[in-house]
PDB file of C-alpha atoms and ligand atoms in Angstrom:
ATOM      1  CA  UNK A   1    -105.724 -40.507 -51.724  1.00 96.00           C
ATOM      2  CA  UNK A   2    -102.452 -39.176 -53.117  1.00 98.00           C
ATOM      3  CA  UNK A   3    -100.777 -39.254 -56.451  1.00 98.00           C
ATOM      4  CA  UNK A   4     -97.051 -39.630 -56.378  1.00 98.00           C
ATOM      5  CA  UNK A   5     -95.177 -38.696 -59.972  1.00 98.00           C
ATOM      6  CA  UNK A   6     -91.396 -39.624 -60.584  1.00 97.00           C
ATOM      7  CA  UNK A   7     -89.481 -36.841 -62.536  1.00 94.00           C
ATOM      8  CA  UNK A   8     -86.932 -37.868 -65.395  1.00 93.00           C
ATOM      9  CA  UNK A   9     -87.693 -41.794 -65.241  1.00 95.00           C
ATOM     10  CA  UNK A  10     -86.763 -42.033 -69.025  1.00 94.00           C
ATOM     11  CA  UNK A  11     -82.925 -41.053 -69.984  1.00 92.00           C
ATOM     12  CA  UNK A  12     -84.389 -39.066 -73.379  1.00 92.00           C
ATOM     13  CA  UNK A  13     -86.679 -36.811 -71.816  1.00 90.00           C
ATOM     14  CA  UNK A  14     -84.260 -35.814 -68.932  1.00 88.00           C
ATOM     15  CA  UNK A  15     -82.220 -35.142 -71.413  1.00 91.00           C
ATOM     16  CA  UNK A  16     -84.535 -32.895 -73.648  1.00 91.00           C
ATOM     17  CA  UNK A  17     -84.780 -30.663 -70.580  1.00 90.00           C
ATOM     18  CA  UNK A  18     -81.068 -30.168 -70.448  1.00 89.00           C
ATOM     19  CA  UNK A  19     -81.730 -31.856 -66.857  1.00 89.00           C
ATOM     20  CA  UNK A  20     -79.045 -34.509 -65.890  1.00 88.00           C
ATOM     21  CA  UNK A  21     -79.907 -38.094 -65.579  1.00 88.00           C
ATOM     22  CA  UNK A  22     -80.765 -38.606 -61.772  1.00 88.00           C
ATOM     23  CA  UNK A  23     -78.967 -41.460 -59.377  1.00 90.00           C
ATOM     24  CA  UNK A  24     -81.770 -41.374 -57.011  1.00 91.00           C
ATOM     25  CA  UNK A  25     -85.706 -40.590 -58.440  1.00 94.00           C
ATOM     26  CA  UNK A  26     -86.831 -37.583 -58.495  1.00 94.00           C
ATOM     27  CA  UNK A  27     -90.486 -37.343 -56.528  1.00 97.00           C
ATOM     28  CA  UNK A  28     -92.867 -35.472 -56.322  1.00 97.00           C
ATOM     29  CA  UNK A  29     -96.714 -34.986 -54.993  1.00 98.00           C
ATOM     30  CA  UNK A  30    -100.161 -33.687 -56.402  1.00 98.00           C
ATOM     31  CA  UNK A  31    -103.167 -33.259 -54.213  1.00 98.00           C
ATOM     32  CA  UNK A  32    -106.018 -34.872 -54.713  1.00 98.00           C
ATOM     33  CA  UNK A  33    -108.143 -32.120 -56.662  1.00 98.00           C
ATOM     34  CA  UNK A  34    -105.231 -32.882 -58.978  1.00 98.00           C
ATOM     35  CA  UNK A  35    -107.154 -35.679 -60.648  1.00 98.00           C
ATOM     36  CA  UNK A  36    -109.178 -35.227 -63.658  1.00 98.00           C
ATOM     37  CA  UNK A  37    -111.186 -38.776 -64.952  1.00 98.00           C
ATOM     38  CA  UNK A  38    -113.551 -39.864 -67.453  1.00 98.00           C
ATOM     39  CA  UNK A  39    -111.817 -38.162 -69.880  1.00 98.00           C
ATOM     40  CA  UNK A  40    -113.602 -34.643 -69.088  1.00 98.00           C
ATOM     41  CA  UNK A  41    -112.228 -31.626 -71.132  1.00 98.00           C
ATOM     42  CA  UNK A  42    -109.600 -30.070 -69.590  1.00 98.00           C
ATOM     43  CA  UNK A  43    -109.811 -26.328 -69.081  1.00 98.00           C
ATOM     44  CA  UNK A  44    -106.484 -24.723 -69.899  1.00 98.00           C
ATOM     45  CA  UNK A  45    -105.665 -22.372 -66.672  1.00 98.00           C
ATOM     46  CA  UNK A  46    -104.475 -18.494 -67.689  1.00 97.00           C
ATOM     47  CA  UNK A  47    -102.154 -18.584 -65.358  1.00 98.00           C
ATOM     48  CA  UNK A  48     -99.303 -20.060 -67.717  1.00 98.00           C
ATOM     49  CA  UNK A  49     -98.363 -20.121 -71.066  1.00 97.00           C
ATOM     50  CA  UNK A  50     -96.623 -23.328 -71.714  1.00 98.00           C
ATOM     51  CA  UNK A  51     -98.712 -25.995 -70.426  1.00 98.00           C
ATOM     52  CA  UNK A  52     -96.741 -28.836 -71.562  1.00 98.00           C
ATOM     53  CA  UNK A  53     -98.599 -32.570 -71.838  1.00 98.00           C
ATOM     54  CA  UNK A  54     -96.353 -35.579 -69.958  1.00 98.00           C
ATOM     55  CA  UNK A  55     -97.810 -38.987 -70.904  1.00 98.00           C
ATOM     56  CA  UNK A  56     -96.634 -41.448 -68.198  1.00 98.00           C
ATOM     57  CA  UNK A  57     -98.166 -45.058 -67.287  1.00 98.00           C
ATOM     58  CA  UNK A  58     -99.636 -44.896 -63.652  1.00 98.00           C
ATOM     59  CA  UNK A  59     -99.687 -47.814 -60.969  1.00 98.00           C
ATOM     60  CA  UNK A  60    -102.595 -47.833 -58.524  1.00 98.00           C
ATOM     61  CA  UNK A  61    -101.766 -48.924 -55.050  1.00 98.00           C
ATOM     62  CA  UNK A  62    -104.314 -51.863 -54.061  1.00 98.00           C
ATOM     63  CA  UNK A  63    -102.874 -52.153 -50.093  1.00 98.00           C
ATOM     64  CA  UNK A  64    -101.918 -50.563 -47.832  1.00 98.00           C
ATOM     65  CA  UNK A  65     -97.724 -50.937 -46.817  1.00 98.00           C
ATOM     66  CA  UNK A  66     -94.483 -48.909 -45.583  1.00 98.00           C
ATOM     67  CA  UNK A  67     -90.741 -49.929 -46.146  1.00 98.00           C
ATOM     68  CA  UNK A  68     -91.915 -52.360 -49.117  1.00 98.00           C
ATOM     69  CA  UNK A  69     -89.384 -54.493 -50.426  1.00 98.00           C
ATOM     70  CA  UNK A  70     -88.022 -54.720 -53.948  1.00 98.00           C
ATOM     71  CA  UNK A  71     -89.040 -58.466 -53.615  1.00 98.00           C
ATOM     72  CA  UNK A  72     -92.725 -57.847 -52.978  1.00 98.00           C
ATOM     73  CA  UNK A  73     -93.367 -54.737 -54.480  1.00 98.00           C
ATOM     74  CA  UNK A  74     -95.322 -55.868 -57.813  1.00 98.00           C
ATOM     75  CA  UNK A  75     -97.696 -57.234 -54.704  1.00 98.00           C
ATOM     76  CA  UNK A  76     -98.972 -53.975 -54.183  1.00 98.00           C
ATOM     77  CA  UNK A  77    -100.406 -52.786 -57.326  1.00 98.00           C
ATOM     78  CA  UNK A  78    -103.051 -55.133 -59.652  1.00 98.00           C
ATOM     79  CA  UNK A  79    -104.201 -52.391 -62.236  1.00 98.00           C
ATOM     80  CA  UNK A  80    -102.382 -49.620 -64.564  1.00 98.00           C
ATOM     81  CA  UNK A  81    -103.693 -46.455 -66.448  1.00 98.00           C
ATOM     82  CA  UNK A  82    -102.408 -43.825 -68.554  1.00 98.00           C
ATOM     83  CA  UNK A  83    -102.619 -40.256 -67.269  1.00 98.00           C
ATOM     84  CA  UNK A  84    -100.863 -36.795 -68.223  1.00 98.00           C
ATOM     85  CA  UNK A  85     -99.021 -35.533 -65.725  1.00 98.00           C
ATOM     86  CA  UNK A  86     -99.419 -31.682 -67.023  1.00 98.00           C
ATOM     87  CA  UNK A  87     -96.930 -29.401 -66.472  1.00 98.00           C
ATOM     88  CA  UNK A  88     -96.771 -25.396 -66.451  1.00 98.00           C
ATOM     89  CA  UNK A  89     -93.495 -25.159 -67.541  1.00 97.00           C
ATOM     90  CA  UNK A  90     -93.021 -21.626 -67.573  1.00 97.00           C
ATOM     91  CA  UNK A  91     -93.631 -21.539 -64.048  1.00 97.00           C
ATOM     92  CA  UNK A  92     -91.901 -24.481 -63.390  1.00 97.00           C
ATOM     93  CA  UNK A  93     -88.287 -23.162 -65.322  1.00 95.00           C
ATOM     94  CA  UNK A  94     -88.419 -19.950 -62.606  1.00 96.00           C
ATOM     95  CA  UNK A  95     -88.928 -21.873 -59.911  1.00 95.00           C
ATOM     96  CA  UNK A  96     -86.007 -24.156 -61.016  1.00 92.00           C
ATOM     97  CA  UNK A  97     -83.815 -21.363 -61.085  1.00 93.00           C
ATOM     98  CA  UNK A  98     -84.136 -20.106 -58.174  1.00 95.00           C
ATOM     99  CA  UNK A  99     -84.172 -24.083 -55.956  1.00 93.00           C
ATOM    100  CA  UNK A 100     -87.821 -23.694 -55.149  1.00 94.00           C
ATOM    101  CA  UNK A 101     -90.249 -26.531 -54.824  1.00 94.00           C
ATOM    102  CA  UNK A 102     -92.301 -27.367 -58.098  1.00 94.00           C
ATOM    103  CA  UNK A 103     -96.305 -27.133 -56.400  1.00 96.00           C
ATOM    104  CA  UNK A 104     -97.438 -24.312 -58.359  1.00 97.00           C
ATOM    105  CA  UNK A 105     -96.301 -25.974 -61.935  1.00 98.00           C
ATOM    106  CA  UNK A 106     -97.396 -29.454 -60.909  1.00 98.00           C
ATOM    107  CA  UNK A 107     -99.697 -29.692 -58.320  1.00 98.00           C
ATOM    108  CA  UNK A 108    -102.584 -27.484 -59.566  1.00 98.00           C
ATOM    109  CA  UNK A 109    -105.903 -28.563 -60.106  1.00 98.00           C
ATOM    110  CA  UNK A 110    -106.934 -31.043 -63.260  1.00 98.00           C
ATOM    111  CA  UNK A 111    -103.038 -31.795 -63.624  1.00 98.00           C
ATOM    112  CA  UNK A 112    -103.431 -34.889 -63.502  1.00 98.00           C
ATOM    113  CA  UNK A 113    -105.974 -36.574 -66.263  1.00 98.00           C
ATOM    114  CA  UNK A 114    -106.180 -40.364 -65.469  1.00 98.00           C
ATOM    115  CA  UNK A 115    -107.734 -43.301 -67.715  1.00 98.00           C
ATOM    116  CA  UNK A 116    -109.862 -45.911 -66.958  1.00 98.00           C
ATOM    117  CA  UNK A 117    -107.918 -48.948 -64.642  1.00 98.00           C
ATOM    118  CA  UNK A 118    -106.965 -51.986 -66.567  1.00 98.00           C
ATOM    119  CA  UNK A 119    -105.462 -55.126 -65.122  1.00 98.00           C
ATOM    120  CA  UNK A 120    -102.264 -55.848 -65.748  1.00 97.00           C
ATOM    121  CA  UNK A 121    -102.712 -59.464 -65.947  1.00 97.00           C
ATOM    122  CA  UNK A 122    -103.952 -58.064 -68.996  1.00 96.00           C
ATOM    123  CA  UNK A 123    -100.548 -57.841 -70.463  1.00 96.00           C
ATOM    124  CA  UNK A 124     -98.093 -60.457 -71.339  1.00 95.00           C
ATOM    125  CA  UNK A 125     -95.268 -58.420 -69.946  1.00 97.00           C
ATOM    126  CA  UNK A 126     -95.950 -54.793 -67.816  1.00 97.00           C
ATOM    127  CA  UNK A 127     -92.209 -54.387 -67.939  1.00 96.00           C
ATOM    128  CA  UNK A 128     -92.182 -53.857 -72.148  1.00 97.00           C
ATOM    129  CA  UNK A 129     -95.317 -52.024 -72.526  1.00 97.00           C
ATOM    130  CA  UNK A 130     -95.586 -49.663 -75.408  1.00 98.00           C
ATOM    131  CA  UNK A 131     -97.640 -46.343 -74.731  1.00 98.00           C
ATOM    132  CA  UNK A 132     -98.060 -43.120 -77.002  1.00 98.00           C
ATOM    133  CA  UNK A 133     -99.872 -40.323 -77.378  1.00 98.00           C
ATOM    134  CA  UNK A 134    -100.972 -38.276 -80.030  1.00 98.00           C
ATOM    135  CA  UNK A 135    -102.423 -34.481 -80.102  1.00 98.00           C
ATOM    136  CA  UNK A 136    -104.809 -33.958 -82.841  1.00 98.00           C
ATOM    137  CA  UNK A 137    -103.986 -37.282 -84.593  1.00 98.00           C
ATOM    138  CA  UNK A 138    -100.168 -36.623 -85.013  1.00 98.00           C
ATOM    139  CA  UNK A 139     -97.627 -38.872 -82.863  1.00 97.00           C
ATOM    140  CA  UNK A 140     -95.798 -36.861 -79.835  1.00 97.00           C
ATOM    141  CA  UNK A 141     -94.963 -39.490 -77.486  1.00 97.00           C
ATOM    142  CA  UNK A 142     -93.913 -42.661 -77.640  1.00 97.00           C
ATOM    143  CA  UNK A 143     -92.320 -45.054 -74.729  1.00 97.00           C
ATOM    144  CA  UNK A 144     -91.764 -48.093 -73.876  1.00 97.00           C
ATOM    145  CA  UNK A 145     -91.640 -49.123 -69.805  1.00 97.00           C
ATOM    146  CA  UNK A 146     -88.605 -51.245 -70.544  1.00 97.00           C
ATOM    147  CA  UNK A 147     -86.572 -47.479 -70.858  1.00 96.00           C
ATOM    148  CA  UNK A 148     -87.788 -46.403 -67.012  1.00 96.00           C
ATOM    149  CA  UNK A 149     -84.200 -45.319 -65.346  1.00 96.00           C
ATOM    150  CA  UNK A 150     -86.283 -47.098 -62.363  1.00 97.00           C
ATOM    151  CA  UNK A 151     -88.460 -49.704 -61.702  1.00 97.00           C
ATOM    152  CA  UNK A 152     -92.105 -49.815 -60.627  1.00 98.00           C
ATOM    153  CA  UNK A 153     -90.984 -52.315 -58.078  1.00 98.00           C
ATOM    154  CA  UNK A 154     -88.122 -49.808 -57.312  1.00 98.00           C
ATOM    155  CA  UNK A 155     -89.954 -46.722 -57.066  1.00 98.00           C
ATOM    156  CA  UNK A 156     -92.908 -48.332 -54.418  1.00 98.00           C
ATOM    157  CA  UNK A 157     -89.920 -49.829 -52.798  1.00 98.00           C
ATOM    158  CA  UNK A 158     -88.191 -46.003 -52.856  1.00 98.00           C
ATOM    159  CA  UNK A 159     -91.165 -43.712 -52.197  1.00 98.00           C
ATOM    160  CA  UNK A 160     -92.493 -46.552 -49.276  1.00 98.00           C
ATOM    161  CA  UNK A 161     -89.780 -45.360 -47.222  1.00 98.00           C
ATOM    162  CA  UNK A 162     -90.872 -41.936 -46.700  1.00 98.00           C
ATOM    163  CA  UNK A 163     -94.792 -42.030 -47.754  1.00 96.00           C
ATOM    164  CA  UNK A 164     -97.045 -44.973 -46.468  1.00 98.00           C
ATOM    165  CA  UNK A 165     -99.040 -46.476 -49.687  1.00 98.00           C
ATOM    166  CA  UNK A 166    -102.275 -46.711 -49.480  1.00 98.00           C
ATOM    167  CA  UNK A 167    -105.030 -48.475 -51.425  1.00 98.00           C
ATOM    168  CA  UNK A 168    -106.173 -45.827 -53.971  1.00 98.00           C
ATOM    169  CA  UNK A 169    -103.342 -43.883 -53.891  1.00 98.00           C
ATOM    170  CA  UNK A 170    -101.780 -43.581 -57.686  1.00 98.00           C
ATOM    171  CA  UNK A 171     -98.081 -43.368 -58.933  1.00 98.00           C
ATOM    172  CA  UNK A 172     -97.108 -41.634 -62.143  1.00 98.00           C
ATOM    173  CA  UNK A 173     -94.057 -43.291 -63.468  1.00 98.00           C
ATOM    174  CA  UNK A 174     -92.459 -40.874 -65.864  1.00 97.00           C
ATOM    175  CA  UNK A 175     -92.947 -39.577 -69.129  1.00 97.00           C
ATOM    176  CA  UNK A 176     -90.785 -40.571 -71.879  1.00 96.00           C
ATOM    177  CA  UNK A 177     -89.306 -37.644 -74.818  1.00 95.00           C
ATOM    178  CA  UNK A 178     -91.839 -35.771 -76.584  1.00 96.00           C
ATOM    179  CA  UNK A 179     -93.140 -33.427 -74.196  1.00 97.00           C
ATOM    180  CA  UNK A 180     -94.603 -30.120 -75.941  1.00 97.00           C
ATOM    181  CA  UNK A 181     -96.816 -27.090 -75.721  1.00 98.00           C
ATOM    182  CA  UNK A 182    -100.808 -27.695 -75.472  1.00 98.00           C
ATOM    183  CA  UNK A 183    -103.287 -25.583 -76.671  1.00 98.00           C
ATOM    184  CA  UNK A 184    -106.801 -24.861 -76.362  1.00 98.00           C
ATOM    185  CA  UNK A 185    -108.586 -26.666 -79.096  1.00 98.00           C
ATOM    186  CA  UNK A 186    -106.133 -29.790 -78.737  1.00 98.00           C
ATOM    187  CA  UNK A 187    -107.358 -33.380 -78.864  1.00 98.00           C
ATOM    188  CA  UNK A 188    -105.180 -35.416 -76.634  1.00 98.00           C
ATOM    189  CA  UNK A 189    -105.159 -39.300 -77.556  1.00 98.00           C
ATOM    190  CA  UNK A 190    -103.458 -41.774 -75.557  1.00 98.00           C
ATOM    191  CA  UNK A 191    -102.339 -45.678 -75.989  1.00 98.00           C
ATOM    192  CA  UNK A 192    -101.215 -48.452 -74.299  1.00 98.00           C
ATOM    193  CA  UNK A 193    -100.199 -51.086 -76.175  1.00 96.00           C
ATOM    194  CA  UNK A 194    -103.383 -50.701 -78.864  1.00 91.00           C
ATOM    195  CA  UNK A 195    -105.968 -49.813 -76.394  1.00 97.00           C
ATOM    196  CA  UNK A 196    -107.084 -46.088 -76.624  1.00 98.00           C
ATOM    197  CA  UNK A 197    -107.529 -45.045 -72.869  1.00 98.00           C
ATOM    198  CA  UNK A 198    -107.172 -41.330 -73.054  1.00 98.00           C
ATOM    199  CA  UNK A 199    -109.085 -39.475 -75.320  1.00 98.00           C
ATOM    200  CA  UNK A 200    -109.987 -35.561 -74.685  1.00 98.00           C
ATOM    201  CA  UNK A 201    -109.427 -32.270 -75.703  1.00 98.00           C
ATOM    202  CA  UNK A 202    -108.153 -29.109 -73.989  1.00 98.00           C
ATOM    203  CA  UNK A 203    -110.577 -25.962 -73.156  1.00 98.00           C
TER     204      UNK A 203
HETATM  205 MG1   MG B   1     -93.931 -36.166 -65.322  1.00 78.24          MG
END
């Protein structure tokens, strides 16, 4: 499988990174050994200092397809999660700089913490889901899918014309404002809606 992650999907966090609001998504890939589940500790690596936590709502793919339409997009993904798409972003601001691909502040290994699946027939409407997070009980994030700059439909649609989806494979959406500094010690709490999905600390 592959994870997919949209950069600056919400207007207020592309803006709290002095980055301009895109016209076209911003994509890019983590590996599999990316993915950290059940909630297991994560260990903070010593090769940054400014590990920063991105809470973003992510879609998994449940077929296979290429060239998806807009139309029939929402037919390829039955179940959502939360997951942190964590960020070295020390490493990340030189490599900026300079035009160089993102890997080594994105794609590492445990950068990617997903939650438990949930349907999404769960929810009354995917499209105006509230999700937050907290770290160590005080409120960082907070979003709401009805602020994504694009689509889920849009972004399978998008990313389908240069990636085949298949089943398993797991989109991260975009984190909202908020984004900060983690530490070791830090208890990382995450929402959607009411339901606590994420709950672990860092190492
Ligand atoms: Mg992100």
């Amino acid at each position: 499988m592959k994870i997919i992650a949209i950069g600056r999907n919400y207007a207020e966090h592309a803006k709290e990174l002095n980055n301009p609001v895109p016209d076209v998504p911003v994509i890019f890939l983590k590996p599999d050994t990316a993915l950290l589940k059940d909630n297991k500790p994560f260990y903070h690596p010593d090769f940054s200092e400014d590990i920063h936590h991105e809470l973003e709502v992510v879609l998994k793919i449940s077929k296979e397809g290429r060239h998806i339409s807009q139309k029939f997009a929402a037919g390829y993904y039955e179940e959502i999660a939360l997951g942190i798409d964590f960020t070295a972003r020390d490493i990340q601001s030189r490599h900026k700089e300079k035009g160089l691909p993102w890997e080594l502040a994105k794609a590492f290994d445990n950068s990617a913490p997903v939650s438990n699946f949930v349907p999404k027939s769960q929810f009354a409407d995917i499209y105006k889901l509230n999700f937050h997070l907290d770290v160590n009980g005080q409120s960082r994030q907070a979003g709401n899918t009805g602020d994504l700059l694009f689509s889920f439909e849009y972004i399978i649609a998008f990313v389908s014309k240069y990636f085949t989806l298949k089943k398993g494979d797991l989109i991260f959406t975009g984190t909202p404002a908020g984004v900060a500094k983690v530490n070791v010690g830090d208890r990382l709490e995450g929402y959607l809606e009411n339901q606590k999905l994420i709950d672990f600390y860092v190492k």
